[in-house]
XYZ file of C-alpha atoms in Angstrom:
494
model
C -2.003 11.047 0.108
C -2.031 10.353 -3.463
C 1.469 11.525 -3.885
C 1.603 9.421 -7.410
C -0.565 12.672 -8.839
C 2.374 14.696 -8.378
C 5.413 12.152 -9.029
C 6.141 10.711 -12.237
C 8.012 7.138 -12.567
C 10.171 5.585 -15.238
C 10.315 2.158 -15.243
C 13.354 0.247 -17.333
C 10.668 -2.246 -19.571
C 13.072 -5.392 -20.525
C 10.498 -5.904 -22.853
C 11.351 -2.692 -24.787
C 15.145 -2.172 -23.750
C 14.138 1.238 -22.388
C 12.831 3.356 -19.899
C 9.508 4.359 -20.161
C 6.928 6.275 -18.436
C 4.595 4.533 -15.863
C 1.236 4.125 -16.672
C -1.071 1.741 -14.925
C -3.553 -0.297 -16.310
C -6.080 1.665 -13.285
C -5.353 4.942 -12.364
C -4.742 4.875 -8.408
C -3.948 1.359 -8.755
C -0.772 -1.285 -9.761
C 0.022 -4.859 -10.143
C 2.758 -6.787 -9.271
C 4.041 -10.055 -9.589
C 7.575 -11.755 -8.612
C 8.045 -15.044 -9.327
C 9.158 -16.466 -5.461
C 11.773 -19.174 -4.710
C 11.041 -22.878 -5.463
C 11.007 -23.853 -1.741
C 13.546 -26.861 -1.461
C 16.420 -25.626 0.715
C 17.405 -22.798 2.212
C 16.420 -19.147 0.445
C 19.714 -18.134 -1.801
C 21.163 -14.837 -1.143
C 21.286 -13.782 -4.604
C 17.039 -14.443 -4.360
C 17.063 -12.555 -1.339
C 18.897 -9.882 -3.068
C 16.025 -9.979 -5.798
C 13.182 -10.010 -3.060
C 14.912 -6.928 -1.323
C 15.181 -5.373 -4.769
C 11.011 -5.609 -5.041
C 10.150 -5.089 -1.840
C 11.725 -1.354 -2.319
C 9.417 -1.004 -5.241
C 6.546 -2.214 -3.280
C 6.867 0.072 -0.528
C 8.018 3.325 -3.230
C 4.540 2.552 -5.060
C 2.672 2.458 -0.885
C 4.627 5.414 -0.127
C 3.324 7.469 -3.420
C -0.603 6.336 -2.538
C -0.875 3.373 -4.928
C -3.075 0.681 -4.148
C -0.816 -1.948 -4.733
C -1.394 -6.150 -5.420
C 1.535 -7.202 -4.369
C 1.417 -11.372 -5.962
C 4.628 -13.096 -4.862
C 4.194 -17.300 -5.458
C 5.750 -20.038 -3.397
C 6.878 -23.006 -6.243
C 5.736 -26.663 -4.332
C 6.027 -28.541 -7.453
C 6.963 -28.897 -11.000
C 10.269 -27.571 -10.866
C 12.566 -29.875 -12.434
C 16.384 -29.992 -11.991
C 18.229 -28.136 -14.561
C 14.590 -25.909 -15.099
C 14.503 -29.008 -17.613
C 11.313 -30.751 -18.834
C 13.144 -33.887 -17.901
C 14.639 -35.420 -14.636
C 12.817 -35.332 -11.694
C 11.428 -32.472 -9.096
C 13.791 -30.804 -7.351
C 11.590 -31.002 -3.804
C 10.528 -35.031 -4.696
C 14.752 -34.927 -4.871
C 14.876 -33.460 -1.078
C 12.254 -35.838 0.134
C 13.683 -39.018 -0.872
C 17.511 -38.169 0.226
C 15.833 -37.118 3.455
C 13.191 -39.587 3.395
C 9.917 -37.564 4.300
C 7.478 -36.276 2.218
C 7.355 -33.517 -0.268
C 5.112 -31.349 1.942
C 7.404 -31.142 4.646
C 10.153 -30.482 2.577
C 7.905 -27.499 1.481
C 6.619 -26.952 4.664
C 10.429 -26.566 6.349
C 11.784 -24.316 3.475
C 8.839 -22.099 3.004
C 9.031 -21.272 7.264
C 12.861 -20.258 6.613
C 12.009 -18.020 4.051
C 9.612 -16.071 5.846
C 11.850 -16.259 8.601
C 14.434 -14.938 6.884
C 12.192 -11.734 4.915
C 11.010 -10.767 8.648
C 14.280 -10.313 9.323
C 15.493 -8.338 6.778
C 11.886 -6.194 7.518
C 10.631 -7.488 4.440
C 6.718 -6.155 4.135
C 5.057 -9.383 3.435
C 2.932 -9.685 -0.127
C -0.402 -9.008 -0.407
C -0.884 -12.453 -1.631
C 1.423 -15.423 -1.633
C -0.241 -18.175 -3.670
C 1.188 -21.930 -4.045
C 1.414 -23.922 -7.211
C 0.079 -26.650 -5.572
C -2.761 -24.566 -4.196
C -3.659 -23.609 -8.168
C -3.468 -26.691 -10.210
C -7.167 -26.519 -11.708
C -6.602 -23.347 -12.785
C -3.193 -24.614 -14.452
C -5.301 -27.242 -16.097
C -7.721 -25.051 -17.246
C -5.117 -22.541 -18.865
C -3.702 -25.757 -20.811
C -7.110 -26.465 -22.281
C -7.522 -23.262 -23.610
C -4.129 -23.430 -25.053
C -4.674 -26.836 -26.456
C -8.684 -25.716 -27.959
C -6.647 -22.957 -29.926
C -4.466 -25.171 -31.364
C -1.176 -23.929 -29.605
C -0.275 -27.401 -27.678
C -0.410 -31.039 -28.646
C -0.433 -33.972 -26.287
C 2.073 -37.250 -26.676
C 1.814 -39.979 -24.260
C -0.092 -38.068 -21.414
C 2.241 -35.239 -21.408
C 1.506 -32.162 -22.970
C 3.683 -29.488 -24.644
C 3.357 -26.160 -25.825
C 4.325 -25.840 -29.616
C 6.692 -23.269 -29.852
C 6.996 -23.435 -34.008
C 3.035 -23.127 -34.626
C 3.012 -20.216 -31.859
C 6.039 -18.674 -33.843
C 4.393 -18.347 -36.841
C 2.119 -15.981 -35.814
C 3.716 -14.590 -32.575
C 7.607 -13.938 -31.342
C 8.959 -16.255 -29.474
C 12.164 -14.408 -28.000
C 10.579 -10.899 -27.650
C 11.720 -10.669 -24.164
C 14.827 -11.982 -24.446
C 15.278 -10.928 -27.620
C 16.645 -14.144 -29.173
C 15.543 -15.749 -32.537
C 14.066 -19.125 -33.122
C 16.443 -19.878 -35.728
C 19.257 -19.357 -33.370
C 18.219 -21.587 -30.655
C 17.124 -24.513 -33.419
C 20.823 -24.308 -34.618
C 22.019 -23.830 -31.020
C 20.076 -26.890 -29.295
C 21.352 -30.531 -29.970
C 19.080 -33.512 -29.660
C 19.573 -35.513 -26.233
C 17.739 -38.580 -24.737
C 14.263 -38.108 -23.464
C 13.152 -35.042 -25.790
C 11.694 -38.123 -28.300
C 7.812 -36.767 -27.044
C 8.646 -33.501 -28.178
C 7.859 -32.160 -31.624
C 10.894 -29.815 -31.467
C 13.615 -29.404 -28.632
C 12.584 -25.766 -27.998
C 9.088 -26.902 -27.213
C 7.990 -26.797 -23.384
C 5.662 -29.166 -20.918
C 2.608 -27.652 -20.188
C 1.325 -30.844 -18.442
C 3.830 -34.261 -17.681
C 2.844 -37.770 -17.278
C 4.228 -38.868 -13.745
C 6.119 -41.549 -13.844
C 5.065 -44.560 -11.296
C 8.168 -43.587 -8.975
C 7.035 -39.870 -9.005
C 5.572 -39.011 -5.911
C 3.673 -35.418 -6.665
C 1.037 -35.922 -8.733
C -2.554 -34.908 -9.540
C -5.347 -36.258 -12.012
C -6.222 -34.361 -15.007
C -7.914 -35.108 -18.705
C -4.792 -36.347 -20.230
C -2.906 -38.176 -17.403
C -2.020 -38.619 -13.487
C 0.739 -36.071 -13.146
C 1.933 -32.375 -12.635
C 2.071 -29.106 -14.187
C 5.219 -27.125 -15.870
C 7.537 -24.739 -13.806
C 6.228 -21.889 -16.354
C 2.529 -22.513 -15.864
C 2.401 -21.502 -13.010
C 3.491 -18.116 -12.375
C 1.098 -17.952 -16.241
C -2.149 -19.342 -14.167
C -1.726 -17.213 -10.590
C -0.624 -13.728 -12.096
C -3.268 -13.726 -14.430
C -5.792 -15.192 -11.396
C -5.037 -12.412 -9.536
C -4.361 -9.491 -11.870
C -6.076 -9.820 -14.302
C -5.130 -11.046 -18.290
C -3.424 -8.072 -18.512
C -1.163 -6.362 -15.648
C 1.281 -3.413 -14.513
C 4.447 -5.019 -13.655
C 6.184 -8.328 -13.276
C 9.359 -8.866 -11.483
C 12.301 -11.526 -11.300
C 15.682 -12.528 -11.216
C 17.691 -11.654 -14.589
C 17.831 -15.499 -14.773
C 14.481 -16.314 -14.791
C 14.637 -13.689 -18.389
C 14.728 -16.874 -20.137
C 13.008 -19.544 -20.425
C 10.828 -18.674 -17.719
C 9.545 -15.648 -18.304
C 9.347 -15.629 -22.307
C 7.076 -19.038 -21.847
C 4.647 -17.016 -19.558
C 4.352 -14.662 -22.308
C 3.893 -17.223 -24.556
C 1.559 -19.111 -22.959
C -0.788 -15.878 -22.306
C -0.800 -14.935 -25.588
C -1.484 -18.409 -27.030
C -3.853 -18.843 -24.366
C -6.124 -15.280 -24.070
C -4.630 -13.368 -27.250
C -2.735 -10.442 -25.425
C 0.824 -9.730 -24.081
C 0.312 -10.426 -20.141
C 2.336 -7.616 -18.403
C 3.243 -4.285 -19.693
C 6.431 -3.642 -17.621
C 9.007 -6.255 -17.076
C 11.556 -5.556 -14.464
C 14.397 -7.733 -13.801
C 16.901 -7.636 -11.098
C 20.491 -8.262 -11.695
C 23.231 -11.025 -10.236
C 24.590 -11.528 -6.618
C 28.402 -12.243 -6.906
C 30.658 -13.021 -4.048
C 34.303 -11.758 -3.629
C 33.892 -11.177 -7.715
C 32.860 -14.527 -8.638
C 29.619 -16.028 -9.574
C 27.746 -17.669 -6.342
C 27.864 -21.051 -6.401
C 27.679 -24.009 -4.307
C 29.944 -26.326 -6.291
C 32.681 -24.174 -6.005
C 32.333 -23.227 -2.455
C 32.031 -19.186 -3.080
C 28.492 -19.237 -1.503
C 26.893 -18.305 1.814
C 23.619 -18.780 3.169
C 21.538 -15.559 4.396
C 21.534 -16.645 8.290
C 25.580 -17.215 8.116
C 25.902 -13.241 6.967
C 23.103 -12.488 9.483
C 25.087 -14.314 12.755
C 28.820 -14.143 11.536
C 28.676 -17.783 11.694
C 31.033 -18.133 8.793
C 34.690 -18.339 7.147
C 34.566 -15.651 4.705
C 33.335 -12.642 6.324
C 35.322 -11.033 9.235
C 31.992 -10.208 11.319
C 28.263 -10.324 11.278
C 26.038 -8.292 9.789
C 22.712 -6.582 10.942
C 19.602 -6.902 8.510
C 19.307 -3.006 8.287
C 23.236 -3.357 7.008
C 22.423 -5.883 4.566
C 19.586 -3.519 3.214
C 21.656 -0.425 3.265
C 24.256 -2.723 0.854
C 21.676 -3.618 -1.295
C 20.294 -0.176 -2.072
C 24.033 1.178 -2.628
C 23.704 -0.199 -5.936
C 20.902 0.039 -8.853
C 19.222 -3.486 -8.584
C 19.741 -3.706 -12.535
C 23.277 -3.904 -11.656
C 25.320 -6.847 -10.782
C 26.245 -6.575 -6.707
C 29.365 -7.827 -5.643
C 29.162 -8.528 -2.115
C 32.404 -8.330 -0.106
C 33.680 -7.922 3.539
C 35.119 -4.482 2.665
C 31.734 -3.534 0.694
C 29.733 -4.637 3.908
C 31.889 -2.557 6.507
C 31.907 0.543 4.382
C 27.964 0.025 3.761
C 27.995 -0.658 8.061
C 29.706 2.559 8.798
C 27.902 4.678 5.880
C 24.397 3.136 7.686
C 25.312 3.971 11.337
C 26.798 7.856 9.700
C 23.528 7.928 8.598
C 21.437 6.760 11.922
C 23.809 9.105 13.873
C 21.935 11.858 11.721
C 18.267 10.272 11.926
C 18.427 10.378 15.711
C 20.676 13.822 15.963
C 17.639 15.216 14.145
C 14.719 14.903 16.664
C 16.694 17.673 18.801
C 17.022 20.317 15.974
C 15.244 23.421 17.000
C 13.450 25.549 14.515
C 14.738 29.505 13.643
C 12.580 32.122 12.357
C 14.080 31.543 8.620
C 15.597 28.908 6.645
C 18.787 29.392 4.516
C 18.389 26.269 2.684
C 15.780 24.854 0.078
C 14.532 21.790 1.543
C 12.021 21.649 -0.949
C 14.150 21.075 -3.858
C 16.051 18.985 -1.574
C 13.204 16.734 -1.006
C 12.210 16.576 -4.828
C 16.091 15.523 -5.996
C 14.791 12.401 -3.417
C 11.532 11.683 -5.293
C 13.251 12.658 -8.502
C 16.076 9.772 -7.957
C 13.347 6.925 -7.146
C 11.312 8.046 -9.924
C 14.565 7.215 -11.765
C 13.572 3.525 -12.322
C 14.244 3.549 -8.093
C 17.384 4.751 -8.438
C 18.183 3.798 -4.729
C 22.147 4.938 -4.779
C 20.812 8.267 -6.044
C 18.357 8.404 -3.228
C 20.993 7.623 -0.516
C 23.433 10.179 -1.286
C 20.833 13.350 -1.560
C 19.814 11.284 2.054
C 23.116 12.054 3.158
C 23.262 15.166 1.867
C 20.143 15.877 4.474
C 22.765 14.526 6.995
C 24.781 17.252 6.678
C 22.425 19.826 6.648
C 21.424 18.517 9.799
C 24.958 18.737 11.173
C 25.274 22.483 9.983
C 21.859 22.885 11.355
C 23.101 21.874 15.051
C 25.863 23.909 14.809
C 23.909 26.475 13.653
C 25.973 27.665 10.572
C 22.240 26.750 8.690
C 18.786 27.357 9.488
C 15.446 25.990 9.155
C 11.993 27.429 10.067
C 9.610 25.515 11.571
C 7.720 24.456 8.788
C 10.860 23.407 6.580
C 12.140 21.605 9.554
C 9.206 19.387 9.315
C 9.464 18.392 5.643
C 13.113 17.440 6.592
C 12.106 15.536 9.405
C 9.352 13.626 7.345
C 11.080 13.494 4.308
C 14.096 11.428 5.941
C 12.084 9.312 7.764
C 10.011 8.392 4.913
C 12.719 7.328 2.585
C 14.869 5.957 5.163
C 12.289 4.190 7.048
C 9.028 3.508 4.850
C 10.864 3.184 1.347
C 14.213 1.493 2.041
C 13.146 -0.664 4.820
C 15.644 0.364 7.268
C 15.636 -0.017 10.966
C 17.137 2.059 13.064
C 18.384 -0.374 15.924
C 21.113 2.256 17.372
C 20.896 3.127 21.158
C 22.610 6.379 22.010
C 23.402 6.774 18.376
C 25.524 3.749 18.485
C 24.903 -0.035 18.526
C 25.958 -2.273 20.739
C 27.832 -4.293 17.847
C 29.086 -1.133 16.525
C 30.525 -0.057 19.643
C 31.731 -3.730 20.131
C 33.697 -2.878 16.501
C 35.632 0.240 18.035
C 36.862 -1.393 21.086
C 37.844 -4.003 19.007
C 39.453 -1.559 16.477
C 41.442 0.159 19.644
C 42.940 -3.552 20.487
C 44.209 -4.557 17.011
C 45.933 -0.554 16.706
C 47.328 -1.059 20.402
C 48.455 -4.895 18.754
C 50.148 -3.105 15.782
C 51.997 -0.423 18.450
C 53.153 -3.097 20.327
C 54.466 -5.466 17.138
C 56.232 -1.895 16.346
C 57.913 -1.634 19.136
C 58.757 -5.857 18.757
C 56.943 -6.075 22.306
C 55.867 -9.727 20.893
C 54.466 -10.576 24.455
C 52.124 -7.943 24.483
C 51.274 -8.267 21.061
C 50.081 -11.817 21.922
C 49.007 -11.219 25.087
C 46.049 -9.160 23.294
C 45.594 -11.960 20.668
C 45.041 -14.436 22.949
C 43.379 -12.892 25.295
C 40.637 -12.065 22.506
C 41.080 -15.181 21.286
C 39.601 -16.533 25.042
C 36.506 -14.455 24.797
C 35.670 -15.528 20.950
C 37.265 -12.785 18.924
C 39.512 -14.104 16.379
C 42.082 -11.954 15.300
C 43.346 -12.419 10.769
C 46.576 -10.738 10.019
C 46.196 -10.106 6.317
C 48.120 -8.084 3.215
C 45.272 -5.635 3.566
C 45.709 -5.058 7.611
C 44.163 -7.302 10.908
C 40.683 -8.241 10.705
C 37.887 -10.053 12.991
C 35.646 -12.510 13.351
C 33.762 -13.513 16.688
C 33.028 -16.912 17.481
């Protein structure tokens, strides 16, 4: 069905600080790309958070009739440390400390990330191109920025000129900074002496004899820039220009203002006409980071196998959390976030499965028509997900009244709520529903568990210590850990 006829989406456009209408470039037909992770260790949650973020999108645009093109990249080389022009590449880095070669690195990193997105019930790209996979086109795209005069080469490197391209473009237009301010903001350091200016970028770098990527092109032995990249396979499979291109808030600059750069300096024309950016991934309300400890992989929130959240968590929970918040907004994921996002999920799965019972009536004493368009109407809100999720459990409670017959459906109406949830639910957030009997087995694990720690407290009341440990320790034998805290007793199972 070519629902998209009937439904019409803003988008938020970074590029314009606004919402806009959705237009694409084909009628019937969109574009994506997302720059993917640069595949040296283990995905980042705050990535995955990203990913989850576009795979709603992806599967909105499916669920309206859009033939999408969904490009997502794998980065195999040319990502320095720092996203500098300088140092060396971060998966040449893995391979020497683990002393294999780069492809393995790649190889290893690039399997746990899909391993990970099945999980989660990720729906996989329609193409998922490699760097490495695409470095004549990334040559070609520098000579054509080099013939019209937009790049120089020094020493076998090659750079984009970011002063001759400002003269007659905007550098900063995404980002929406000036090239005044970053001349007066960027000190000289050691090893910029090839470039013209500081704020100019490597197209093409000279491999040094220790650097083990490398490929031969027209001006040296050695590999392409981080930014050329995404620049040579979006446009490869897109077209010059395309509908929509998607990343991390981080990747706002540099990153993404080069590939505009490079597009226009290199074909004449602005390469994507929306650009969507999700936000941050904190932790406990602090910035994810592995220096100072506050991080966590996606496997260890997946299997509970770690210090800082009192349980695991199933991938349909971790979904449900994400779409609780707008992905332009920054998530802060905590254990009392996750177990309110755990209970509002199963609430919600309790309703999904109460629902296949429901018998039809003769009339209907509720509009489940306008019902159903306050659902399109929220995700054609820039896929306003938290919008979406409480009209969803609004439909919840229908369905309660419905059972105890205090409301009525017809048989027709009955179907459009049936379809209606289990499109959204299922098709455009991703969700699983992995309860038996209306409950899981970990959820029911969580009640039990619940009725121990309140028996615990009774007995602590009543200063029956022994008992009180009795029930600790007893847990404590099976693998249940048991955290007095200020905030009450909490769990984690070994």
């Amino acid at each position: 069905m070519q629902l998209y006829k009937e439904q019409q989406i803003t988008i938020y456009n970074t590029l314009t600080s606004k919402k806009e209408t959705f237009k694409p470039v084909n009628e019937g037909y969109v574009g994506m790309y997302v720059c993917g992770p640069t595949v040296y260790s283990n995905v980042h949650l705050g990535n995955v958070r990203t990913f989850m973020s576009f795979d709603m999108v992806f599967r909105y645009l499916k669920h309206l009739g859009y033939k999408v093109r969904y490009v997502r990249n794998i980065t195999d080389a040319g990502h320095l440390e720092n996203d500098a022009d300088e140092g060396e590449d971060k998966i040449t880095k893995k391979a020497r400390l683990e002393q294999i070669e780069p492809m393995e690195v790649v190889q290893r990193y690039t399997v746990d990330f899909h391993n990970i997105l099945n999980t989660l019930n990720f729906l996989p790209p329609s193409i998922e191109p490699t760097a490495t996979g695409h470095i004549i086109e990334q040559i070609e795209l520098i000579e054509k920025i080099l013939e019209n005069g937009f790049a120089y080469i020094v020493n076998g490197s090659v750079y984009f000129d970011v002063h001759k391209y400002n003269e007659t473009n905007d550098y900063g237009i995404l980002s929406k900074r000036k090239l005044e301010d970053l001349i007066h903001n960027t000190r000289e350091l050691d090893g910029q002496s090839d470039k013209k200016n500081p704020q100019d970028f490597a197209l093409w770098k000279k491999a040094e004899p220790q650097h083990i990527m490398r490929w031969p092109s027209p001006w040296s032995d050695g590999f392409p820039g981080w930014h050329l990249e995404c620049t040579a396979m979006s446009t490869k499979y897109l077209g010059e220009q395309f509908d929509i291109h998607g990343g991390g808030m981080d990747l706002k600059f540099p990153h993404h203002e080069c590939e505009i750069a490079q597009n226009e300096a290199a074909k004449g024309k602005s390469p994507v006409n929306y650009w969507m950016h999700a936000n941050m991934l904190e932790m406990n309300g602090q910035r994810m980071s592995k220096t100072t400890g506050n991080t966590i992989n996606p496997d260890e929130l997946l299997s509970g196998n770690n210090t800082i959240f009192s349980k695991a968590y199933g991938p349909s929970v971790i979904r449900f959390f994400n779409a609780q918040s707008s992905y332009r907004s920054v998530l802060d994921l905590t254990d009392a976030g996750l177990l309110a996002s755990e209970k509002g999920f199963y609430r919600l799965m309790d309703a999904v499965n109460l629902m296949e019972s429901l018998k039809a009536s003769e009339t209907s004493s509720i509009d489940v028509n306008a019902w159903k368009q306050k659902c399109y109407d929220a995700m054609n809100d820039d896929f306003n997900s938290p919008i979406l999720i409480a009209h969803l459990f609004e439909a919840a409670k229908y369905i309660n009244q419905i059972k105890e017959n205090t409301e009525t459906l017809n048989i027709k109406d009955l179907s459009t709520l049936k379809n209606t949830v289990n499109a959204f639910v299922f098709d455009v957030l991703g969700l699983e529903n992995t309860t038996t009997n209306n409950e899981s087995g970990t959820e029911k694990l969580s009640k039990a568990i619940d009725i121990l720690i309140k028996l615990r407290q009774e007995a602590r009341a009543n200063k029956d210590f022994a008992l009180s440990d009795k029930i600790r320790n007893k847990l404590a034998a099976v693998g249940i850990q048991l955290k007095d805290g200020k905030d009450g007793t909490t769990f984690s199972v070994n």
